[in-house]
Amino acid sequence: MELDLRTPWSIGGVEIPTRLVLAPMAGVSVQAFRRQGRRYGAGLVCSEMVSCAGIEHRNEKTLGYLRVASDEHPLAIQIFGSDPSVMAEAARMVAAAGADIVDVNFGCPVKKVTKTGAGATLLDDPDRACRIVAAIADAVSLPVTVKMRRGLENGSRACLDVGPRLVEAGAASLTLHPRSAKQMYTGEADHSLTTELVDRVGVPIIASGDITSRARAQAVLATTGAAAVMVGRGAQGNPWALREIVDAEAPDPTREEIVAELVLFIRETVRELGERRATGFLKKFYGWYLGRGRFPRPFKQELVQLETLDEVETRLFAAAPGARFVLERLQDELPQGEGFLLDLPISIYGGG
């Protein structure tokens, strides 16, 4: 029997309207991406990881990540670092910025993060990991959650030992991506570990890794007992994947819808990042939106070569003229007013 992913659930006192979570992804999870994810069915969206050291030093680019639009809620802002007191202070700023949840990154496998003692490295230092969670939980009244991998090495089961200790330290929910840090994104996520973790703790578990379709989401939920699933790479330039996971009757997007969403994403990203930063940042999204057989490959390559975003828009509308009407409808449906329109561009700084 299928679980209705539109059933609400809670992390601490935060009610989440669907069982679908949009993953925090460095260089991807800007505000425009998160707001789009909420429109397409994600019950909870997450910022990309924010450096606690950057927050401590009041780095202007880092602080840009602490800007919250009111149509993002519920929103988790993810932080990373290795010093409990520094992370506790960063969590206070996250709470003050208006986040609903403070998420802690114990899963990033990238070397420039792990070499500082942060990210997945903390799975091999469970005492420090627990001190971090306890310090954050003491510092803020928001629920504290942790995203982690299975461990550093292939075959590791560290998550099953560390996870219950993190809950004892104050974690209100855990997200498990059951690949090792060494695997990065290769191989398959071993969700038998997710099942074991669910059995060992009394808080909601979010299953992450290889959630690419409604069928896969339903299978993972049914076999693991997880409270929700997290979608990451499958949603890059593809918000319709979120809609399909939540709603079995969701139609495939038309060419006009694809172009309209891409143009809206371009405009929202420019408003967020400023045109100079957005121009380079957006190039990877062209292939994500226009791939999957939706448009000929040379078309994406043509867009990447264009010098200005105005030229990109013009070329997109030439390929799908009806997209202008779809875009008008989308813009009319967007919330307006204070709390939605940002005056200052924020940086795409990823903090590692």
CSV table of C-alpha atoms in Angstrom, one decimal:
chain,number,residue,atom,x,y,z
A,1,MET,CA,0.0,0.0,0.0
A,2,GLU,CA,1.4,3.4,-1.0
A,3,LEU,CA,2.0,6.1,1.5
A,4,ASP,CA,0.4,9.4,0.6
A,5,LEU,CA,3.4,11.7,0.6
A,6,ARG,CA,1.0,14.6,1.1
A,7,THR,CA,0.5,13.5,4.7
A,8,PRO,CA,1.9,16.1,7.2
A,9,TRP,CA,4.5,15.1,9.7
A,10,SER,CA,6.7,17.0,12.3
A,11,ILE,CA,10.3,17.6,13.4
A,12,GLY,CA,10.0,18.9,16.9
A,13,GLY,CA,7.3,21.5,16.8
A,14,VAL,CA,7.7,22.2,13.1
A,15,GLU,CA,4.9,20.8,11.0
A,16,ILE,CA,6.0,19.7,7.5
A,17,PRO,CA,3.2,19.5,4.9
A,18,THR,CA,4.6,16.7,2.7
A,19,ARG,CA,6.9,13.7,3.1
A,20,LEU,CA,9.3,15.2,0.5
A,21,VAL,CA,12.4,17.1,1.5
A,22,LEU,CA,14.6,19.1,-1.0
A,23,ALA,CA,18.2,18.4,-0.2
A,24,PRO,CA,20.9,21.0,0.6
A,25,MET,CA,23.3,21.1,-2.3
A,26,ALA,CA,26.4,23.3,-2.6
A,27,GLY,CA,26.3,25.6,-5.6
A,28,VAL,CA,22.6,24.8,-6.3
A,29,SER,CA,20.3,25.4,-3.3
A,30,VAL,CA,20.0,29.2,-3.7
A,31,GLN,CA,16.8,30.8,-2.6
A,32,ALA,CA,15.3,30.7,-6.1
A,33,PHE,CA,15.8,26.9,-6.1
A,34,ARG,CA,14.3,26.4,-2.7
A,35,ARG,CA,11.2,28.6,-3.5
A,36,GLN,CA,10.6,26.6,-6.6
A,37,GLY,CA,10.9,23.4,-4.7
A,38,ARG,CA,8.2,24.5,-2.3
A,39,ARG,CA,5.9,25.3,-5.2
A,40,TYR,CA,6.4,21.8,-6.7
A,41,GLY,CA,5.7,19.8,-3.5
A,42,ALA,CA,8.7,19.8,-1.2
A,43,GLY,CA,7.4,20.0,2.3
A,44,LEU,CA,10.8,21.1,3.7
A,45,VAL,CA,13.6,22.9,1.8
A,46,CYS,CA,17.2,23.4,2.9
A,47,SER,CA,19.9,25.9,2.3
A,48,GLU,CA,23.2,24.8,1.0
A,49,MET,CA,25.8,24.4,3.8
A,50,VAL,CA,26.9,27.6,5.4
A,51,SER,CA,30.4,28.0,7.0
A,52,CYS,CA,30.3,28.6,10.7
A,53,ALA,CA,33.7,30.2,10.5
A,54,GLY,CA,32.4,32.5,7.8
A,55,ILE,CA,29.5,33.5,10.1
A,56,GLU,CA,31.9,34.0,13.1
A,57,HIS,CA,34.0,36.4,11.0
A,58,ARG,CA,30.9,38.1,9.7
A,59,ASN,CA,31.9,37.3,6.1
A,60,GLU,CA,29.6,39.3,3.9
A,61,LYS,CA,29.2,36.6,1.4
A,62,THR,CA,28.5,33.9,4.0
A,63,LEU,CA,25.9,36.1,5.8
A,64,GLY,CA,24.1,36.4,2.5
A,65,TYR,CA,22.9,32.8,3.0
A,66,LEU,CA,20.9,33.9,6.1
A,67,ARG,CA,18.3,35.7,4.1
A,68,VAL,CA,14.9,34.0,4.3
A,69,ALA,CA,11.9,34.7,2.1
A,70,SER,CA,8.6,34.1,3.8
A,71,ASP,CA,7.4,31.6,1.1
A,72,GLU,CA,10.3,29.2,1.9
A,73,HIS,CA,8.9,28.1,5.3
A,74,PRO,CA,9.4,25.5,6.6
A,75,LEU,CA,13.1,26.1,5.9
A,76,ALA,CA,16.2,24.4,7.4
A,77,ILE,CA,19.5,26.3,7.2
A,78,GLN,CA,22.5,23.9,7.2
A,79,ILE,CA,25.7,24.8,8.9
A,80,PHE,CA,29.1,23.1,9.0
A,81,GLY,CA,32.2,23.4,11.2
A,82,SER,CA,34.1,21.6,13.9
A,83,ASP,CA,34.1,23.9,17.0
A,84,PRO,CA,31.0,23.5,19.2
A,85,SER,CA,31.0,27.0,20.6
A,86,VAL,CA,31.4,28.6,17.1
A,87,MET,CA,28.7,26.4,15.7
A,88,ALA,CA,26.4,27.3,18.6
A,89,GLU,CA,26.8,31.0,17.9
A,90,ALA,CA,26.2,30.4,14.2
A,91,ALA,CA,23.0,28.6,15.1
A,92,ARG,CA,21.8,31.6,17.1
A,93,MET,CA,22.3,33.7,14.0
A,94,VAL,CA,20.5,31.1,11.9
A,95,ALA,CA,17.6,31.3,14.3
A,96,ALA,CA,17.6,35.1,14.3
A,97,ALA,CA,17.5,35.0,10.5
A,98,GLY,CA,14.1,33.2,10.6
A,99,ALA,CA,15.0,29.6,9.9
A,100,ASP,CA,12.6,26.9,11.2
A,101,ILE,CA,15.3,24.3,11.7
A,102,VAL,CA,19.1,24.2,12.2
A,103,ASP,CA,20.6,21.4,10.2
A,104,VAL,CA,24.1,20.3,10.9
A,105,ASN,CA,26.3,18.8,8.2
A,106,PHE,CA,28.1,15.6,9.2
A,107,GLY,CA,28.1,14.2,5.6
A,108,CYS,CA,30.0,16.4,3.2
A,109,PRO,CA,32.8,14.3,1.7
A,110,VAL,CA,34.7,17.1,-0.1
A,111,LYS,CA,38.3,17.3,1.0
A,112,LYS,CA,38.4,21.0,1.6
A,113,VAL,CA,35.7,20.5,4.2
A,114,THR,CA,36.8,17.2,5.8
A,115,LYS,CA,40.4,18.4,6.2
A,116,THR,CA,39.2,21.1,8.6
A,117,GLY,CA,37.6,18.4,10.8
A,118,ALA,CA,34.1,19.2,9.5
A,119,GLY,CA,31.6,17.3,7.4
A,120,ALA,CA,31.8,13.5,7.2
A,121,THR,CA,35.0,13.5,9.3
A,122,LEU,CA,33.0,14.0,12.4
A,123,LEU,CA,31.5,10.5,12.0
A,124,ASP,CA,35.0,9.3,13.1
A,125,ASP,CA,35.0,11.7,16.0
A,126,PRO,CA,31.6,10.9,17.7
A,127,ASP,CA,32.5,12.7,21.0
A,128,ARG,CA,33.0,16.0,19.2
A,129,ALA,CA,30.0,15.4,17.0
A,130,CYS,CA,27.8,15.0,20.1
A,131,ARG,CA,29.3,18.1,21.7
A,132,ILE,CA,28.5,20.1,18.6
A,133,VAL,CA,24.8,18.9,18.6
A,134,ALA,CA,24.5,19.5,22.3
A,135,ALA,CA,25.9,23.0,22.1
A,136,ILE,CA,23.6,23.9,19.3
A,137,ALA,CA,20.6,22.4,21.0
A,138,ASP,CA,21.4,24.4,24.1
A,139,ALA,CA,21.9,27.6,22.1
A,140,VAL,CA,18.6,27.7,20.2
A,141,SER,CA,15.0,26.7,20.7
A,142,LEU,CA,14.6,25.5,17.1
A,143,PRO,CA,14.8,21.8,16.3
A,144,VAL,CA,18.3,20.6,15.5
A,145,THR,CA,18.7,18.0,12.8
A,146,VAL,CA,21.8,16.2,11.4
A,147,LYS,CA,22.6,15.0,7.9
A,148,MET,CA,25.2,12.3,7.7
A,149,ARG,CA,26.7,9.6,5.6
A,150,ARG,CA,27.2,5.9,6.6
A,151,GLY,CA,30.8,6.7,7.5
A,152,LEU,CA,34.1,7.6,5.9
A,153,GLU,CA,35.1,4.3,4.4
A,154,ASN,CA,33.2,1.8,2.2
A,155,GLY,CA,31.3,-0.7,4.3
A,156,SER,CA,31.3,1.6,7.4
A,157,ARG,CA,28.5,1.3,9.9
A,158,ALA,CA,29.5,4.3,11.9
A,159,CYS,CA,26.1,6.0,11.3
A,160,LEU,CA,24.4,3.3,13.4
A,161,ASP,CA,26.7,3.9,16.4
A,162,VAL,CA,26.8,7.7,16.1
A,163,GLY,CA,23.1,8.3,15.2
A,164,PRO,CA,21.6,7.2,18.6
A,165,ARG,CA,24.2,9.3,20.4
A,166,LEU,CA,23.4,12.4,18.4
A,167,VAL,CA,19.7,11.9,19.3
A,168,GLU,CA,20.7,11.7,23.0
A,169,ALA,CA,22.7,14.9,22.5
A,170,GLY,CA,19.6,16.7,21.2
A,171,ALA,CA,19.0,15.9,17.5
A,172,ALA,CA,15.3,16.0,16.7
A,173,SER,CA,15.7,14.2,13.4
A,174,LEU,CA,18.5,12.5,11.3
A,175,THR,CA,18.9,12.4,7.6
A,176,LEU,CA,21.0,9.4,6.3
A,177,HIS,CA,22.6,9.2,3.0
A,178,PRO,CA,23.9,5.6,3.2
A,179,ARG,CA,27.0,6.0,1.0
A,180,SER,CA,30.4,6.4,2.4
A,181,ALA,CA,32.4,9.6,2.1
A,182,LYS,CA,34.9,7.7,0.0
A,183,GLN,CA,32.1,6.7,-2.5
A,184,MET,CA,31.1,10.3,-3.0
A,185,TYR,CA,28.1,9.8,-5.4
A,186,THR,CA,29.2,6.5,-7.0
A,187,GLY,CA,27.6,3.1,-6.5
A,188,GLU,CA,24.3,2.7,-4.8
A,189,ALA,CA,22.9,4.0,-1.5
A,190,ASP,CA,22.5,1.1,0.9
A,191,HIS,CA,19.1,1.7,2.5
A,192,SER,CA,19.3,-1.4,4.6
A,193,LEU,CA,21.3,0.9,6.9
A,194,THR,CA,18.4,3.4,6.9
A,195,THR,CA,16.1,0.6,8.1
A,196,GLU,CA,18.5,-0.3,10.9
A,197,LEU,CA,18.8,3.4,11.9
A,198,VAL,CA,15.0,3.8,12.1
A,199,ASP,CA,14.9,0.8,14.5
A,200,ARG,CA,17.6,2.3,16.7
A,201,VAL,CA,16.2,5.8,17.3
A,202,GLY,CA,12.9,7.4,18.3
A,203,VAL,CA,13.1,10.4,16.1
A,204,PRO,CA,12.0,10.8,12.4
A,205,ILE,CA,14.6,9.6,9.9
A,206,ILE,CA,14.8,11.1,6.4
A,207,ALA,CA,16.1,8.7,3.7
A,208,SER,CA,18.4,10.3,1.2
A,209,GLY,CA,20.2,8.8,-1.7
A,210,ASP,CA,19.0,7.6,-5.1
A,211,ILE,CA,15.4,8.9,-4.7
A,212,THR,CA,14.8,9.6,-8.4
A,213,SER,CA,11.2,8.6,-8.9
A,214,ARG,CA,7.8,8.1,-7.2
A,215,ALA,CA,8.3,4.3,-7.3
A,216,ARG,CA,11.7,4.5,-5.7
A,217,ALA,CA,10.4,6.9,-3.0
A,218,GLN,CA,7.6,4.6,-2.2
A,219,ALA,CA,9.8,1.6,-2.1
A,220,VAL,CA,12.3,3.2,0.3
A,221,LEU,CA,9.6,4.5,2.6
A,222,ALA,CA,7.9,1.1,2.7
A,223,THR,CA,11.0,-0.9,3.4
A,224,THR,CA,12.9,1.4,5.8
A,225,GLY,CA,10.1,2.9,7.9
A,226,ALA,CA,11.6,6.4,7.3
A,227,ALA,CA,9.3,9.4,7.9
A,228,ALA,CA,10.3,11.1,4.6
A,229,VAL,CA,12.5,11.0,1.6
A,230,MET,CA,15.1,13.6,0.4
A,231,VAL,CA,15.6,14.4,-3.2
A,232,GLY,CA,18.8,16.0,-4.4
A,233,ARG,CA,20.4,15.7,-7.8
A,234,GLY,CA,17.1,14.5,-9.3
A,235,ALA,CA,15.6,17.9,-8.8
A,236,GLN,CA,18.3,19.9,-10.4
A,237,GLY,CA,16.6,21.7,-13.2
A,238,ASN,CA,13.7,19.3,-12.8
A,239,PRO,CA,11.1,20.5,-10.3
A,240,TRP,CA,8.6,18.2,-12.1
A,241,ALA,CA,10.4,15.2,-10.5
A,242,LEU,CA,9.2,16.6,-7.1
A,243,ARG,CA,5.7,17.0,-8.4
A,244,GLU,CA,5.7,13.4,-9.8
A,245,ILE,CA,6.9,11.9,-6.5
A,246,VAL,CA,4.2,13.7,-4.5
A,247,ASP,CA,1.3,13.3,-7.0
A,248,ALA,CA,0.9,10.1,-9.1
A,249,GLU,CA,-1.4,12.0,-11.5
A,250,ALA,CA,1.1,14.8,-12.3
A,251,PRO,CA,1.5,15.4,-16.0
A,252,ASP,CA,4.8,15.6,-17.8
A,253,PRO,CA,5.9,19.2,-18.4
A,254,THR,CA,5.5,20.7,-21.9
A,255,ARG,CA,8.3,22.5,-23.7
A,256,GLU,CA,6.5,25.8,-22.9
A,257,GLU,CA,6.4,24.9,-19.2
A,258,ILE,CA,10.1,24.0,-19.2
A,259,VAL,CA,11.2,27.2,-20.8
A,260,ALA,CA,8.9,29.3,-18.6
A,261,GLU,CA,10.3,27.8,-15.4
A,262,LEU,CA,13.8,28.2,-16.6
A,263,VAL,CA,13.3,31.9,-17.5
A,264,LEU,CA,11.6,32.5,-14.1
A,265,PHE,CA,14.5,30.7,-12.4
A,266,ILE,CA,16.9,33.0,-14.3
A,267,ARG,CA,15.1,36.1,-13.3
A,268,GLU,CA,14.8,35.1,-9.7
A,269,THR,CA,18.4,34.1,-9.5
A,270,VAL,CA,19.5,37.5,-10.9
A,271,ARG,CA,17.4,39.2,-8.3
A,272,GLU,CA,19.1,37.1,-5.7
A,273,LEU,CA,22.7,37.0,-6.8
A,274,GLY,CA,23.0,40.0,-9.1
A,275,GLU,CA,23.5,39.7,-12.8
A,276,ARG,CA,27.3,39.3,-12.8
A,277,ARG,CA,27.3,36.3,-10.5
A,278,ALA,CA,24.1,34.8,-11.8
A,279,THR,CA,25.4,34.7,-15.4
A,280,GLY,CA,28.1,32.1,-14.6
A,281,PHE,CA,26.2,30.4,-11.9
A,282,LEU,CA,23.2,29.6,-14.2
A,283,LYS,CA,25.1,27.9,-17.0
A,284,LYS,CA,25.0,24.5,-15.5
A,285,PHE,CA,21.2,24.8,-15.1
A,286,TYR,CA,20.7,25.0,-18.9
A,287,GLY,CA,21.7,21.4,-19.4
A,288,TRP,CA,19.7,20.3,-16.4
A,289,TYR,CA,16.4,22.0,-17.6
A,290,LEU,CA,16.8,21.2,-21.3
A,291,GLY,CA,18.3,17.7,-21.1
A,292,ARG,CA,16.5,14.4,-20.6
A,293,GLY,CA,15.6,14.5,-24.3
A,294,ARG,CA,13.5,17.6,-23.9
A,295,PHE,CA,15.5,19.7,-26.3
A,296,PRO,CA,18.4,19.0,-28.8
A,297,ARG,CA,21.8,18.9,-27.1
A,298,PRO,CA,23.2,21.7,-29.4
A,299,PHE,CA,20.6,24.1,-28.1
A,300,LYS,CA,22.0,23.9,-24.6
A,301,GLN,CA,25.5,24.4,-25.9
A,302,GLU,CA,24.2,27.4,-27.9
A,303,LEU,CA,22.8,29.0,-24.7
A,304,VAL,CA,26.1,28.5,-22.8
A,305,GLN,CA,27.9,30.5,-25.5
A,306,LEU,CA,25.6,33.5,-25.3
A,307,GLU,CA,27.2,36.5,-23.4
A,308,THR,CA,24.1,38.0,-21.7
A,309,LEU,CA,21.1,36.6,-19.9
A,310,ASP,CA,18.9,38.8,-22.1
A,311,GLU,CA,20.2,36.9,-25.1
A,312,VAL,CA,19.5,33.6,-23.3
A,313,GLU,CA,15.9,34.6,-22.7
A,314,THR,CA,15.4,35.7,-26.3
A,315,ARG,CA,16.7,32.4,-27.6
A,316,LEU,CA,14.5,30.4,-25.2
A,317,PHE,CA,11.4,32.3,-26.2
A,318,ALA,CA,12.2,31.8,-29.8
A,319,ALA,CA,12.4,28.0,-29.2
A,320,ALA,CA,9.0,28.0,-27.4
A,321,PRO,CA,7.0,31.2,-28.0
A,322,GLY,CA,4.0,30.0,-25.9
A,323,ALA,CA,6.3,30.0,-22.9
A,324,ARG,CA,5.7,33.8,-22.5
A,325,PHE,CA,2.1,33.1,-21.6
A,326,VAL,CA,3.0,30.3,-19.1
A,327,LEU,CA,5.6,32.7,-17.6
A,328,GLU,CA,3.0,35.4,-17.1
A,329,ARG,CA,0.8,32.9,-15.2
A,330,LEU,CA,3.7,31.8,-13.0
A,331,GLN,CA,4.6,35.3,-12.1
A,332,ASP,CA,1.0,36.2,-11.2
A,333,GLU,CA,1.0,33.2,-8.8
A,334,LEU,CA,4.2,34.2,-7.0
A,335,PRO,CA,3.8,35.9,-3.7
A,336,GLN,CA,4.5,39.6,-3.8
A,337,GLY,CA,5.3,42.2,-1.2
A,338,GLU,CA,7.7,42.6,1.7
A,339,GLY,CA,9.5,39.4,2.6
A,340,PHE,CA,9.6,38.3,-1.0
A,341,LEU,CA,11.4,41.1,-2.9
A,342,LEU,CA,15.1,41.3,-2.0
A,343,ASP,CA,16.9,44.6,-2.2
A,344,LEU,CA,20.4,43.3,-2.2
A,345,PRO,CA,22.0,40.5,-4.1
A,346,ILE,CA,23.4,37.7,-2.0
A,347,SER,CA,26.5,35.8,-2.9
A,348,ILE,CA,26.8,32.2,-4.2
A,349,TYR,CA,29.6,31.6,-1.7
A,350,GLY,CA,29.2,28.0,-0.6
A,351,GLY,CA,31.5,28.0,2.4
A,352,GLY,CA,33.2,24.9,1.1
